[in-house]
Tab-separated table of N, CA and C in Angstrom:
chain	number	residue	atom	x	y	z
A	1	MET	N	15.210	-1.611	9.484
A	1	MET	CA	14.289	-1.547	8.021
A	1	MET	C	14.765	-1.730	6.589
A	2	ALA	N	13.900	-2.294	5.766
A	2	ALA	CA	14.284	-2.490	4.540
A	2	ALA	C	14.571	-0.911	4.018
A	3	GLU	N	15.175	-1.304	2.764
A	3	GLU	CA	15.945	-0.225	2.336
A	3	GLU	C	14.270	0.450	1.403
A	4	GLU	N	14.646	1.159	0.835
A	4	GLU	CA	14.104	2.451	-0.579
A	4	GLU	C	13.827	1.256	-1.410
A	5	GLY	N	12.691	1.273	-1.926
A	5	GLY	CA	12.491	0.241	-3.391
A	5	GLY	C	11.696	-1.166	-2.548
A	6	GLN	N	11.165	-1.113	-2.127
A	6	GLN	CA	10.891	-2.682	-1.668
A	6	GLN	C	9.516	-2.734	-0.920
A	7	VAL	N	8.702	-3.728	-1.006
A	7	VAL	CA	7.132	-4.145	0.015
A	7	VAL	C	7.724	-4.254	1.176
A	8	LEU	N	6.893	-3.626	1.460
A	8	LEU	CA	7.482	-3.698	3.019
A	8	LEU	C	6.187	-4.192	3.702
A	9	GLY	N	6.834	-5.738	4.192
A	9	GLY	CA	5.386	-6.460	5.045
A	9	GLY	C	5.086	-6.411	6.568
A	10	VAL	N	4.211	-5.929	6.534
A	10	VAL	CA	3.744	-5.166	7.989
A	10	VAL	C	3.519	-6.618	9.196
A	11	HIS	N	3.429	-6.840	9.956
A	11	HIS	CA	3.127	-7.875	10.771
A	11	HIS	C	2.488	-7.761	11.968
A	12	THR	N	2.675	-6.489	12.070
A	12	THR	CA	2.053	-6.180	13.857
A	12	THR	C	1.223	-4.803	13.478
A	13	VAL	N	0.529	-4.280	14.430
A	13	VAL	CA	-0.373	-2.974	14.997
A	13	VAL	C	0.476	-2.363	14.868
A	14	ASP	N	1.429	-2.223	15.536
A	14	ASP	CA	2.638	-1.180	16.197
A	14	ASP	C	3.725	-1.006	14.756
A	15	ALA	N	3.692	-1.945	13.922
A	15	ALA	CA	4.288	-1.632	12.857
A	15	ALA	C	3.744	-0.790	11.895
A	16	TRP	N	2.170	-1.396	11.864
A	16	TRP	CA	1.341	-0.747	11.076
A	16	TRP	C	1.368	1.259	11.684
A	17	ASN	N	0.682	0.842	12.598
A	17	ASN	CA	1.090	2.961	12.987
A	17	ASN	C	2.082	3.682	12.859
A	18	GLU	N	3.080	2.785	12.932
A	18	GLU	CA	4.907	3.320	12.776
A	18	GLU	C	5.029	4.338	11.257
A	19	GLN	N	4.303	2.751	10.747
A	19	GLN	CA	4.433	3.292	9.414
A	19	GLN	C	3.632	4.703	8.759
A	20	LEU	N	2.785	4.557	9.203
A	20	LEU	CA	1.448	5.111	8.848
A	20	LEU	C	2.109	6.651	9.931
A	21	GLN	N	2.500	6.914	10.780
A	21	GLN	CA	3.360	8.100	11.415
A	21	GLN	C	4.473	8.470	10.409
A	22	LYS	N	4.891	7.373	9.987
A	22	LYS	CA	5.941	8.195	8.353
A	22	LYS	C	5.419	8.959	8.059
A	23	GLY	N	4.867	8.466	7.677
A	23	GLY	CA	3.826	8.769	6.105
A	23	GLY	C	3.044	9.960	6.170
A	24	ILE	N	3.048	10.549	7.771
A	24	ILE	CA	2.668	11.826	8.103
A	24	ILE	C	4.189	12.805	8.623
A	25	ASP	N	4.889	12.139	8.933
A	25	ASP	CA	6.273	12.912	8.735
A	25	ASP	C	6.612	13.108	7.536
A	26	ASN	N	7.099	12.268	6.661
A	26	ASN	CA	7.814	12.762	5.400
A	26	ASN	C	6.853	13.333	4.345
A	27	LYS	N	5.255	12.643	4.667
A	27	LYS	CA	4.530	13.176	3.678
A	27	LYS	C	4.349	12.551	2.349
A	28	LYS	N	5.209	11.743	2.658
A	28	LYS	CA	5.533	10.222	1.599
A	28	LYS	C	4.142	9.574	1.148
A	29	LEU	N	3.503	9.644	-0.134
A	29	LEU	CA	2.403	8.399	-0.332
A	29	LEU	C	2.875	7.249	0.127
A	30	ILE	N	1.457	6.614	0.680
A	30	ILE	CA	1.614	5.334	1.097
A	30	ILE	C	1.109	4.316	0.218
A	31	VAL	N	1.152	3.378	-0.145
A	31	VAL	CA	0.452	2.305	-1.015
A	31	VAL	C	0.182	1.021	-0.531
A	32	VAL	N	-0.838	0.752	0.348
A	32	VAL	CA	-1.062	-0.298	1.643
A	32	VAL	C	-1.562	-1.532	0.279
A	33	ASP	N	-0.948	-2.482	0.238
A	33	ASP	CA	-1.831	-3.819	-0.304
A	33	ASP	C	-2.056	-4.604	0.537
A	34	PHE	N	-3.159	-4.662	0.825
A	34	PHE	CA	-3.995	-5.676	1.510
A	34	PHE	C	-4.604	-6.881	0.510
A	35	THR	N	-3.912	-7.670	1.500
A	35	THR	CA	-3.383	-9.822	0.884
A	35	THR	C	-3.728	-10.135	1.527
A	36	ALA	N	-4.034	-11.816	0.946
A	36	ALA	CA	-3.716	-12.819	1.569
A	36	ALA	C	-3.225	-14.004	1.417
A	37	SER	N	-2.663	-14.930	1.550
A	37	SER	CA	-2.014	-16.095	1.241
A	37	SER	C	-3.210	-16.361	0.438
A	38	TRP	N	-4.148	-16.721	0.624
A	38	TRP	CA	-5.276	-17.897	-0.032
A	38	TRP	C	-5.351	-17.067	-1.250
A	39	CYS	N	-5.321	-15.963	-1.588
A	39	CYS	CA	-5.972	-15.253	-2.543
A	39	CYS	C	-4.863	-15.384	-4.072
A	40	GLY	N	-5.846	-15.947	-4.602
A	40	GLY	CA	-5.065	-15.882	-6.381
A	40	GLY	C	-4.476	-14.582	-7.031
A	41	PRO	N	-5.270	-13.790	-7.078
A	41	PRO	CA	-4.974	-12.511	-7.641
A	41	PRO	C	-3.876	-11.469	-7.243
A	42	CYS	N	-3.940	-12.107	-5.842
A	42	CYS	CA	-2.797	-11.314	-4.703
A	42	CYS	C	-1.249	-11.920	-5.159
A	43	LYS	N	-1.270	-12.968	-4.941
A	43	LYS	CA	-0.728	-13.628	-5.822
A	43	LYS	C	0.060	-13.164	-6.738
A	44	PHE	N	-0.865	-12.990	-8.330
A	44	PHE	CA	-0.440	-12.750	-9.451
A	44	PHE	C	-0.193	-10.895	-9.687
A	45	ILE	N	-0.588	-10.038	-8.864
A	45	ILE	CA	-0.362	-8.770	-8.846
A	45	ILE	C	1.072	-8.911	-7.733
A	46	ALA	N	1.772	-9.603	-6.735
A	46	ALA	CA	2.601	-8.975	-5.847
A	46	ALA	C	4.214	-8.488	-6.371
A	47	PRO	N	4.313	-9.351	-7.723
A	47	PRO	CA	5.490	-9.108	-8.804
A	47	PRO	C	5.932	-7.570	-9.280
A	48	PHE	N	4.467	-7.416	-10.005
A	48	PHE	CA	3.850	-6.235	-9.985
A	48	PHE	C	4.300	-5.466	-9.064
A	49	LEU	N	3.783	-5.682	-8.175
A	49	LEU	CA	3.997	-4.195	-7.252
A	49	LEU	C	5.514	-4.600	-6.693
A	50	ALA	N	6.115	-5.407	-6.130
A	50	ALA	CA	7.234	-5.084	-6.370
A	50	ALA	C	8.110	-4.521	-7.271
A	51	GLU	N	8.266	-4.723	-8.176
A	51	GLU	CA	8.360	-3.725	-9.881
A	51	GLU	C	8.085	-2.787	-9.100
A	52	LEU	N	7.012	-2.244	-9.234
A	52	LEU	CA	6.708	-0.729	-8.300
A	52	LEU	C	7.457	0.098	-8.110
A	53	ALA	N	7.484	-0.773	-6.797
A	53	ALA	CA	8.463	-0.055	-5.499
A	53	ALA	C	9.905	0.117	-5.850
A	54	LYS	N	10.188	-0.767	-6.810
A	54	LYS	CA	12.158	-0.540	-7.589
A	54	LYS	C	12.054	1.054	-8.097
A	55	LYS	N	10.572	0.889	-8.941
A	55	LYS	CA	10.686	2.014	-9.798
A	55	LYS	C	10.624	3.331	-9.054
A	56	ILE	N	9.807	3.276	-8.395
A	56	ILE	CA	9.283	4.498	-7.533
A	56	ILE	C	9.478	4.571	-5.958
A	57	PRO	N	10.591	5.091	-5.822
A	57	PRO	CA	11.033	4.843	-4.754
A	57	PRO	C	10.400	5.821	-3.539
A	58	THR	N	9.958	6.568	-4.439
A	58	THR	CA	9.236	8.155	-3.778
A	58	THR	C	8.080	7.775	-2.909
A	59	VAL	N	7.870	6.204	-3.085
A	59	VAL	CA	5.935	6.124	-2.659
A	59	VAL	C	6.441	4.829	-1.287
A	60	THR	N	6.589	5.177	-0.290
A	60	THR	CA	6.457	3.716	0.185
A	60	THR	C	4.927	2.957	0.154
A	61	PHE	N	5.859	1.651	-0.320
A	61	PHE	CA	4.709	0.578	-0.377
A	61	PHE	C	4.998	-0.700	0.668
A	62	LEU	N	3.247	-0.771	1.548
A	62	LEU	CA	3.530	-2.108	2.827
A	62	LEU	C	2.206	-2.762	2.367
A	63	LYS	N	2.341	-3.989	2.913
A	63	LYS	CA	1.790	-5.251	2.324
A	63	LYS	C	0.997	-5.338	3.567
A	64	VAL	N	0.135	-5.595	3.801
A	64	VAL	CA	-0.588	-6.338	4.902
A	64	VAL	C	-1.824	-7.823	4.342
A	65	ASP	N	-1.388	-8.150	5.620
A	65	ASP	CA	-1.863	-9.651	5.426
A	65	ASP	C	-3.267	-9.459	6.580
A	66	VAL	N	-4.144	-9.434	5.120
A	66	VAL	CA	-6.007	-9.487	6.061
A	66	VAL	C	-5.878	-10.733	7.563
A	67	ASP	N	-5.726	-11.265	6.898
A	67	ASP	CA	-5.657	-12.526	8.321
A	67	ASP	C	-4.773	-12.524	9.418
A	68	GLU	N	-3.365	-11.531	9.177
A	68	GLU	CA	-2.008	-11.456	9.824
A	68	GLU	C	-2.758	-10.467	11.233
A	69	LEU	N	-3.179	-9.283	10.162
A	69	LEU	CA	-3.484	-7.908	10.970
A	69	LEU	C	-5.387	-7.743	10.740
A	70	LYS	N	-6.191	-8.532	11.169
A	70	LYS	CA	-7.727	-8.310	11.055
A	70	LYS	C	-8.418	-6.917	11.697
A	71	SER	N	-8.174	-6.094	12.364
A	71	SER	CA	-8.203	-5.405	13.346
A	71	SER	C	-8.204	-4.101	12.122
A	72	VAL	N	-6.778	-4.087	11.600
A	72	VAL	CA	-6.381	-3.161	10.544
A	72	VAL	C	-7.126	-3.242	9.641
A	73	ALA	N	-7.223	-4.589	8.763
A	73	ALA	CA	-8.139	-4.802	8.309
A	73	ALA	C	-9.958	-4.664	8.054
A	74	THR	N	-9.790	-4.747	9.293
A	74	THR	CA	-11.766	-3.860	9.563
A	74	THR	C	-11.484	-2.240	9.723
A	75	ASP	N	-10.751	-1.577	10.234
A	75	ASP	CA	-10.140	-0.428	10.552
A	75	ASP	C	-11.116	0.349	9.353
A	76	TRP	N	-10.098	-0.207	8.576
A	76	TRP	CA	-9.784	0.674	6.977
A	76	TRP	C	-11.242	-0.166	6.193
A	77	ALA	N	-11.704	-0.898	6.897
A	77	ALA	CA	-12.706	-1.518	5.504
A	77	ALA	C	-12.290	-2.134	4.313
A	78	VAL	N	-11.585	-3.103	4.920
A	78	VAL	CA	-11.123	-3.678	3.635
A	78	VAL	C	-11.912	-5.017	3.420
A	79	GLU	N	-12.825	-5.009	2.085
A	79	GLU	CA	-14.070	-6.014	1.954
A	79	GLU	C	-13.624	-7.617	0.964
A	80	ALA	N	-12.178	-6.809	-0.303
A	80	ALA	CA	-12.349	-7.464	-1.423
A	80	ALA	C	-10.797	-7.647	-1.284
A	81	MET	N	-10.062	-8.988	-1.377
A	81	MET	CA	-8.201	-8.468	-1.472
A	81	MET	C	-8.097	-9.056	-3.309
A	82	PRO	N	-7.654	-8.073	-3.425
A	82	PRO	CA	-6.914	-7.660	-3.064
A	82	PRO	C	-7.029	-6.227	-3.347
A	83	THR	N	-6.593	-5.242	-2.169
A	83	THR	CA	-7.433	-3.954	-2.283
A	83	THR	C	-6.456	-2.934	-1.571
A	84	PHE	N	-5.674	-2.109	-2.143
A	84	PHE	CA	-5.134	-0.783	-2.868
A	84	PHE	C	-5.559	0.261	-1.930
A	85	MET	N	-4.771	0.538	-1.416
A	85	MET	CA	-5.274	2.334	-0.507
A	85	MET	C	-3.842	2.979	-0.603
A	86	PHE	N	-4.368	3.965	-0.907
A	86	PHE	CA	-3.429	5.181	-1.330
A	86	PHE	C	-3.888	5.888	-0.356
A	87	ILE	N	-2.404	6.258	0.660
A	87	ILE	CA	-3.156	7.161	2.107
A	87	ILE	C	-1.594	8.019	1.933
A	88	LYS	N	-2.167	9.230	2.047
A	88	LYS	CA	-1.334	9.892	2.136
A	88	LYS	C	-1.653	11.527	3.500
A	89	GLU	N	-0.558	12.069	4.336
A	89	GLU	CA	-0.494	11.662	5.555
A	89	GLU	C	-2.156	11.020	6.491
A	90	GLY	N	-2.427	10.356	6.409
A	90	GLY	CA	-2.771	9.340	7.547
A	90	GLY	C	-4.283	9.700	7.132
A	91	LYS	N	-4.855	10.148	5.613
A	91	LYS	CA	-5.788	10.091	5.101
A	91	LYS	C	-6.047	9.230	3.749
A	92	ILE	N	-6.728	8.786	3.235
A	92	ILE	CA	-7.545	7.633	2.026
A	92	ILE	C	-7.222	8.587	1.133
A	93	VAL	N	-7.168	8.203	0.214
A	93	VAL	CA	-6.927	9.360	-0.861
A	93	VAL	C	-7.113	8.716	-2.173
A	94	ASP	N	-7.226	7.459	-2.250
A	94	ASP	CA	-7.932	6.708	-3.041
A	94	ASP	C	-7.635	5.172	-2.797
A	95	LYS	N	-8.316	4.329	-3.218
A	95	LYS	CA	-8.720	3.158	-3.418
A	95	LYS	C	-8.805	2.262	-4.437
A	96	VAL	N	-7.885	1.302	-5.154
A	96	VAL	CA	-7.880	0.754	-6.098
A	96	VAL	C	-8.187	-1.031	-5.487
A	97	VAL	N	-9.525	-1.649	-5.764
A	97	VAL	CA	-9.658	-3.074	-5.406
A	97	VAL	C	-9.847	-4.211	-6.666
A	98	GLY	N	-8.648	-4.940	-6.267
A	98	GLY	CA	-8.659	-5.643	-7.632
A	98	GLY	C	-7.786	-5.979	-8.214
A	99	ALA	N	-7.084	-7.113	-8.349
A	99	ALA	CA	-5.426	-6.900	-9.111
A	99	ALA	C	-5.406	-6.039	-10.459
A	100	LYS	N	-5.514	-4.844	-10.696
A	100	LYS	CA	-5.647	-3.833	-11.059
A	100	LYS	C	-4.344	-3.679	-12.252
A	101	LYS	N	-3.593	-4.073	-13.108
A	101	LYS	CA	-1.950	-3.217	-12.858
A	101	LYS	C	-2.526	-2.206	-13.379
A	102	ASP	N	-3.272	-1.745	-14.222
A	102	ASP	CA	-3.335	-0.438	-15.240
A	102	ASP	C	-3.723	0.621	-14.121
A	103	GLU	N	-4.474	0.415	-13.854
A	103	GLU	CA	-5.604	1.084	-12.854
A	103	GLU	C	-4.216	1.569	-11.237
A	104	LEU	N	-3.415	0.560	-11.369
A	104	LEU	CA	-2.902	0.451	-9.769
A	104	LEU	C	-1.491	2.133	-10.569
A	105	GLN	N	-0.833	1.556	-11.630
A	105	GLN	CA	0.131	2.121	-12.278
A	105	GLN	C	-0.731	3.548	-12.384
A	106	GLN	N	-2.089	4.224	-12.921
A	106	GLN	CA	-2.212	4.990	-13.087
A	106	GLN	C	-2.421	5.999	-12.079
A	107	THR	N	-3.212	5.467	-10.603
A	107	THR	CA	-3.970	6.073	-9.516
A	107	THR	C	-2.206	6.508	-8.509
A	108	ILE	N	-1.195	5.454	-9.088
A	108	ILE	CA	-0.088	6.074	-8.033
A	108	ILE	C	0.425	7.278	-8.922
A	109	ALA	N	0.749	7.521	-10.487
A	109	ALA	CA	0.962	8.087	-11.395
A	109	ALA	C	0.624	9.652	-10.741
A	110	LYS	N	-0.964	9.794	-10.538
A	110	LYS	CA	-2.120	10.827	-10.416
A	110	LYS	C	-1.775	11.191	-9.014
A	111	HIS	N	-1.103	10.581	-7.992
A	111	HIS	CA	-1.341	11.082	-6.702
A	111	HIS	C	0.330	11.462	-6.598
A	112	ILE	N	1.667	11.504	-7.823
A	112	ILE	CA	2.895	11.602	-7.706
A	112	ILE	C	2.975	12.742	-7.789
A	113	SER	N	2.103	13.152	-9.179
A	113	SER	CA	1.715	14.589	-9.985
A	113	SER	C	1.510	15.226	-9.230
A	114	SER	N	0.572	15.336	-8.314
A	114	SER	CA	-0.180	15.857	-7.537
A	114	SER	C	0.801	16.457	-6.129
A	115	THR	N	1.748	15.809	-5.732
A	115	THR	CA	2.367	15.875	-4.938
A	115	THR	C	3.556	16.969	-4.879
A	116	SER	N	4.024	17.882	-4.611
A	116	SER	CA	5.046	18.900	-4.999
A	116	SER	C	6.587	17.980	-4.143
A	117	SER	N	7.362	17.373	-5.559
A	117	SER	CA	8.817	16.541	-4.649
A	117	SER	C	9.407	17.567	-4.301
A	118	ALA	N	9.836	17.314	-3.855
A	118	ALA	CA	11.028	18.132	-2.034
A	118	ALA	C	12.040	18.151	-2.755
């Protein structure tokens, strides 16, 4: 498994379920980037997301390609790319649609501060 402070690519439904379960167990905030290889804004925001992952190792950052994991994208009602889902203990607590750096950063900050730190 990759170290802390990285965006983890999730390529199978099993891996997805494993990450969700891990998030439930360790009560960490999970930020999922639903992306697509053909999506320009997704490419634009990727380096920014990687920076955030380095800066905030207490948050789990996942990347899901909607073409690769269609069933996951469908289950989570993803309609536009990029969509960032904020998941806490298996539930969606927030969502940012589009490559909006400020909104993404603010939403992460909001949910980190509402989590009691271990």
